[in-house]
Each structure stands twice: as structure tokens, then as C-alpha cells.
Coordinates of C-alpha atoms in Angstrom, one line a residue:
X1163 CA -160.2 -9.7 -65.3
X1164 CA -157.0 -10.8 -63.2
X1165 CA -158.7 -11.4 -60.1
X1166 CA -155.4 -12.1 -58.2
X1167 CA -151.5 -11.7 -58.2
X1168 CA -148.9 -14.5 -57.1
X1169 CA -145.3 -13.7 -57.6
X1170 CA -141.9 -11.8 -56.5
X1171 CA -142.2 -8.1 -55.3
X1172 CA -139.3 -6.8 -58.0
X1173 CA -140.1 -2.9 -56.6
X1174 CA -142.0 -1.5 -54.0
X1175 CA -143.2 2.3 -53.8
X1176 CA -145.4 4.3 -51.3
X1177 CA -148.5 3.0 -52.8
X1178 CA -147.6 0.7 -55.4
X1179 CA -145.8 -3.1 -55.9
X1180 CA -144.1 -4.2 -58.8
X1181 CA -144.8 -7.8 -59.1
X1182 CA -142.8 -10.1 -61.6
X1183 CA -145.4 -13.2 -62.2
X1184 CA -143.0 -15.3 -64.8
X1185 CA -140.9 -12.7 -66.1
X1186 CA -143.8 -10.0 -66.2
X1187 CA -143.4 -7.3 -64.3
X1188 CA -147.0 -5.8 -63.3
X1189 CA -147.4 -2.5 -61.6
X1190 CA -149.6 -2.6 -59.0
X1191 CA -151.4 0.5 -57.1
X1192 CA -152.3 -0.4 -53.3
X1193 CA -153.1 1.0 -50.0
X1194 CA -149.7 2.3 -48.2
X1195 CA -150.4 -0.1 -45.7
X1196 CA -150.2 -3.0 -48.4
X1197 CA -147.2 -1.6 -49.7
X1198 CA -145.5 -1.7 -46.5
X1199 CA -146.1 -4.8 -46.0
X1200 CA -144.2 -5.9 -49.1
X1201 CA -140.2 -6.7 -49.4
X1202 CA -138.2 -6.3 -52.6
X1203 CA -137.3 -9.8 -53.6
X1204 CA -140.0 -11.6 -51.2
X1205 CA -143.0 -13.6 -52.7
X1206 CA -146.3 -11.4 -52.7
X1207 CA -149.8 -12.2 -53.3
X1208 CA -152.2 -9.9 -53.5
X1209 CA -156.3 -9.8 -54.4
X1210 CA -156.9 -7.7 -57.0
X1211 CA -159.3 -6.1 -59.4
X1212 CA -158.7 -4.1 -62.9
X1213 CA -160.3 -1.1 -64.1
X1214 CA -160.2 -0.4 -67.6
X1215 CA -160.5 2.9 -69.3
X1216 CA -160.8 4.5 -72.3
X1217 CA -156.8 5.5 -72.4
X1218 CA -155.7 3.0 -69.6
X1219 CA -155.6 -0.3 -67.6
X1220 CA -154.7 0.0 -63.8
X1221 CA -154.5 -3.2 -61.6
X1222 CA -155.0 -2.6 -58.0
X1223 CA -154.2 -4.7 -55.4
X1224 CA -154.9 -5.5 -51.3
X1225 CA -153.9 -7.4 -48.9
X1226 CA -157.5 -9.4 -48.5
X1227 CA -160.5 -10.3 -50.7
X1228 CA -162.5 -8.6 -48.6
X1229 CA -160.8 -5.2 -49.1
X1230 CA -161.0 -5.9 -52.6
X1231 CA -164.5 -6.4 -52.6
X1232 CA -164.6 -3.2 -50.4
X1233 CA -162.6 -0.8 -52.8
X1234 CA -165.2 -2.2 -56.3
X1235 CA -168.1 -1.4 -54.1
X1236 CA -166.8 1.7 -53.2
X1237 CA -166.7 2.6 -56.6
X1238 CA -170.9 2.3 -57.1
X1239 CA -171.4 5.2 -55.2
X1240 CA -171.7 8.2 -57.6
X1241 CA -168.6 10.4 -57.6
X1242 CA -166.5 8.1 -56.5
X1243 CA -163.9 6.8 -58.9
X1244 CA -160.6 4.4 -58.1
X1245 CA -158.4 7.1 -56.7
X1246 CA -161.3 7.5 -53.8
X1247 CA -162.0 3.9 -52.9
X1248 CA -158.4 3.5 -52.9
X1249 CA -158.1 6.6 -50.4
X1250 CA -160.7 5.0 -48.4
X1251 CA -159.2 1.8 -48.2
X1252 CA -155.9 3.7 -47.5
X1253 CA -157.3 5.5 -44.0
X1254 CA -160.0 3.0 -43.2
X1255 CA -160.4 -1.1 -42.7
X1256 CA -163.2 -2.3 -44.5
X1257 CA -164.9 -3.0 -40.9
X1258 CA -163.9 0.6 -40.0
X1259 CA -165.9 1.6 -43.3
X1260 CA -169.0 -0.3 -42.6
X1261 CA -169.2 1.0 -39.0
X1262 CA -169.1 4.5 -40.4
X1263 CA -171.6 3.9 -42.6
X1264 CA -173.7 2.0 -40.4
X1265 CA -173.6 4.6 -37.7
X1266 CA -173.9 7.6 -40.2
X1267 CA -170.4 9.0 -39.2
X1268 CA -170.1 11.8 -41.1
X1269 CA -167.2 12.9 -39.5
X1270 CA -164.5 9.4 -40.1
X1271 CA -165.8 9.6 -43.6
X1272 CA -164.5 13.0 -44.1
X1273 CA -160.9 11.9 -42.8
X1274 CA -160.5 10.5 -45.9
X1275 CA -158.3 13.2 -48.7
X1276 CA -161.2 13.8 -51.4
X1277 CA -164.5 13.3 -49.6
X1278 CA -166.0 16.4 -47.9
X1279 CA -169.6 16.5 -45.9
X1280 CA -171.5 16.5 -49.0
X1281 CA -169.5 12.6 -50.5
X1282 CA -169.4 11.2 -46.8
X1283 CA -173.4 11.7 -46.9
X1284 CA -173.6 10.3 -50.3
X1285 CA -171.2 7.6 -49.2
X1286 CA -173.4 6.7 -46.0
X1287 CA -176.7 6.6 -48.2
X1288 CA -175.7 4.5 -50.9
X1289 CA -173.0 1.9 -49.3
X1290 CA -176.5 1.1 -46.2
X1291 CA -177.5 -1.6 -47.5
X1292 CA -174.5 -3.0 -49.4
X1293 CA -171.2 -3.1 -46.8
X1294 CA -172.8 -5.4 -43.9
X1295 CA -172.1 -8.1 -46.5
X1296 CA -168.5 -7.2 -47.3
X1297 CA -166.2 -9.1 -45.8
X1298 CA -164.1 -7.3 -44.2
X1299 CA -160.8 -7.8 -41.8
X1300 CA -162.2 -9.9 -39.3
X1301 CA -165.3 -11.4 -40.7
X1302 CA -166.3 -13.4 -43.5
X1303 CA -164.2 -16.0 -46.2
X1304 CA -162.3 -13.3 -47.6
X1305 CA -160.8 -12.8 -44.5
X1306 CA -159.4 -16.8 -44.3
X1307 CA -162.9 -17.1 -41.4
X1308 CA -164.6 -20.3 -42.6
X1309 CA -167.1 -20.1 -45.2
X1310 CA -170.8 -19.0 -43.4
X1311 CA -173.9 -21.0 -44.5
X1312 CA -175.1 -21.9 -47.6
X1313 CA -177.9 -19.1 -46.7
X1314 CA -175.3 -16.8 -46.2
X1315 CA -173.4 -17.5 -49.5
X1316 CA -176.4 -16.9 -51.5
X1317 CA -177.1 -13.5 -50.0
X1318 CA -173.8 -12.3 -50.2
X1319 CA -173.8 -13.4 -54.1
X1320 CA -177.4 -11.7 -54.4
X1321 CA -175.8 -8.4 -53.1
X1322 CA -172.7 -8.6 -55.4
X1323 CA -175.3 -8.5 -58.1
X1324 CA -176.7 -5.3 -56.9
X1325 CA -179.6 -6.6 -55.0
X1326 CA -180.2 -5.1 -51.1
X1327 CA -179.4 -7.2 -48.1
X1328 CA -183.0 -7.0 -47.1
X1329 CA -184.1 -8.2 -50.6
X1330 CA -181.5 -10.9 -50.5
X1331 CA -182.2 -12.1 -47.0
X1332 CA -186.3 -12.5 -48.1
X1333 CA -185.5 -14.5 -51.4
X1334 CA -183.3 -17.2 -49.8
X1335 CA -185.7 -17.7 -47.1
X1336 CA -188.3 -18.2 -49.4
X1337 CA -185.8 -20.9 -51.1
X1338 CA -184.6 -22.3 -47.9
X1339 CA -187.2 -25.4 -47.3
X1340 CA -186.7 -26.4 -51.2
X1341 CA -182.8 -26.4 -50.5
X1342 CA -181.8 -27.5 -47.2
X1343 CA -179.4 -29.8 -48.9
X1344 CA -177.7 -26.6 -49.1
X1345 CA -176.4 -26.7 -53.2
X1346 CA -175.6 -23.0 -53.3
X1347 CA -175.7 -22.8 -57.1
X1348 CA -179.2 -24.1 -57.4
X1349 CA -180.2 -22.0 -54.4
X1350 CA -179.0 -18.8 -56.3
X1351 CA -181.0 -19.7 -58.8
X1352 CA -184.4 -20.2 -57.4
X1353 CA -183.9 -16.9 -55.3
X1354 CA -183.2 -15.2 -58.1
X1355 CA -186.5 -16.3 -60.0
X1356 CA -188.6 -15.2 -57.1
X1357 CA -186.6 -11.4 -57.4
X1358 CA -187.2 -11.5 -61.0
X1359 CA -191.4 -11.5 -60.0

């Protein structure tokens, strides 16, 4: 997948970029916000993530990692598709997101065009346990903040993979005293043989 875009803004729309990476020109959907920070003919870079489907491929692109991550875990809550996660991402930060959700704001997640009382509830429920470990405009490597501990990597890399934060949090300190040398990849790997018991 093309995880990120380098290159010359050739066109910009309301919600979209026209990138030319070596002579290609690749269309882009983002946020407004994203696209109005983009100047025809200035260099652009942008985090992005692909969804492929049946009849299409559509590259979508923001301004941080951490909104990226954001908008593809947005999209594991059932009924909510790419057009969603990019409205979400269009009317709130990804901070903004996990406060709602954290505090059961019904009401901010229902600003957003497409999500009604029923969705926002949905939204709340399922996104819990996941968003605390997004990084998000303020916190986190995505965001440019240095990189948290090695403890902190492996959770965050434990929760990509679908696992809860509290689950997460429980394996690596079970790993911790083996690997206080701190080699994440090893560390993964031990926490994720004492999930798989």
C-alpha cells in the first residue's frame, strides 16, 4: 500500500490534491482543512492510506500520521466506510475524536454530516478502547513528539493489531523484566505469545 506521498501539488480542490510524484499525477481525497493547506505548484507531503475496492482504488491523504491512523481506525467501526472517517477527520482533530469518545459525547459526534445518535453510540462503543493510542495532533510520533518508550511502542503496535489497550498494557508488563534492554521487535514478540495463551 502507498503509505505516503512526496511531490508538487499540480491541482488543488475543496477536498482533494493532485500530486505529481515524477511525472504521475495522483489524486488525492483529504480533509478540507488539508486541502487548504496546499498551494498549486508548492511541494506537498502527505500520510496516506489506500482503500481498494471491487470497481476502484482511492488514495487518501492528511496532514499527520496520526490522522491517518485515525481515519483506518475509524473505518473498524461497523457502518462506517471512507466517506465517514473522512467526514470525521474533516470536523474533528483526532484528539477532538478521542475526547468524544472518551467522554461519551454523543452530541460532537453527531456534528459530523452522516452519523446520527444511533452511529455516534456505535462510534463511542467500539473506538473505547482503541483511540487513547492514536496519535493524535499533539501527542505521540506521528505527530513529530519524540518516540514514547519501548513499552509504549509495543502497546501501540499490539492495538494496531486489533488487540485492547488494557490487553496490550498487561502483555508488555508481563514481558517488561525479560526486555528492559528495550529491543521493541523481540518485545512484540514475547507479548504476543503470552496473548496467544
Amino acid at each position: 500500500m502507498i503509505a505516503s506521498v512526496t511531490g508538487t501539488a499540480r491541482h488543488v480542490g475543496l477536498d482533494r490534491v493532485v500530486v505529481d510524484v515524477h511525472g504521475v499525477g495522483l489524486l488525492v481525497h483529504t480533509p478540507p482543512s488539508v486541502a487548504a493547506g496546499c498551494r498549486t505548484g508548492a511541494p506537498v507531503e502527505l500520510a496516506t492510506t489506500m482503500v481498494v475496492r471491487e470497481d476502484s482504488m482511492t488514495l487518501y491523504g492528511f496532514a499527520t500520521v496520526g490522522e491517518r491512523d485515525t481515519f483506518e481506525l475509524a473505518q473498524t467501526v461497523s457502518g462506517v466506510g471512507p466517506r465517514v472517517a473522512l467526514a470525521i477527520l474533516s470536523v474533528l482533530s483526532p484528539d477532538d475524536l478521542a475526547a468524544a469518545v472518551a467522554g461519551d459525547d454523543i452530541a460532537t459526534l453527531t456534528k459530523v454530516p452522516g452519523i446520527g445518535k444511533k452511529g455516534a453510540e456505535r462510534i463511542a462503543l467500539e473506538l473505547r478502547d482503541k483511540l487513547p493510542q492514536v496519535p493524535g495532533g499533539g501527542a505521540g510520533p506521528g505527530a513529530g513528539a519524540p518516540v514514547g518508550s519501548w513499552q509504549d511502542q509495543v502497546v501501540e503496535a499490539l492495538v494496531g493489531l486489533g488487540y485492547s489497550v488494557k490487553q496490550s498494557a498487561d502483555a508488555v508488563a508481563r514481558v517488561a523484566d525479560d526486555h528492559a534492554g528495550g529491543d521493541v521487535s523481540s518485545a512484540l514478540r514475547a507479548a504476543l505469545q503470552v496473548l496467544a495463551r
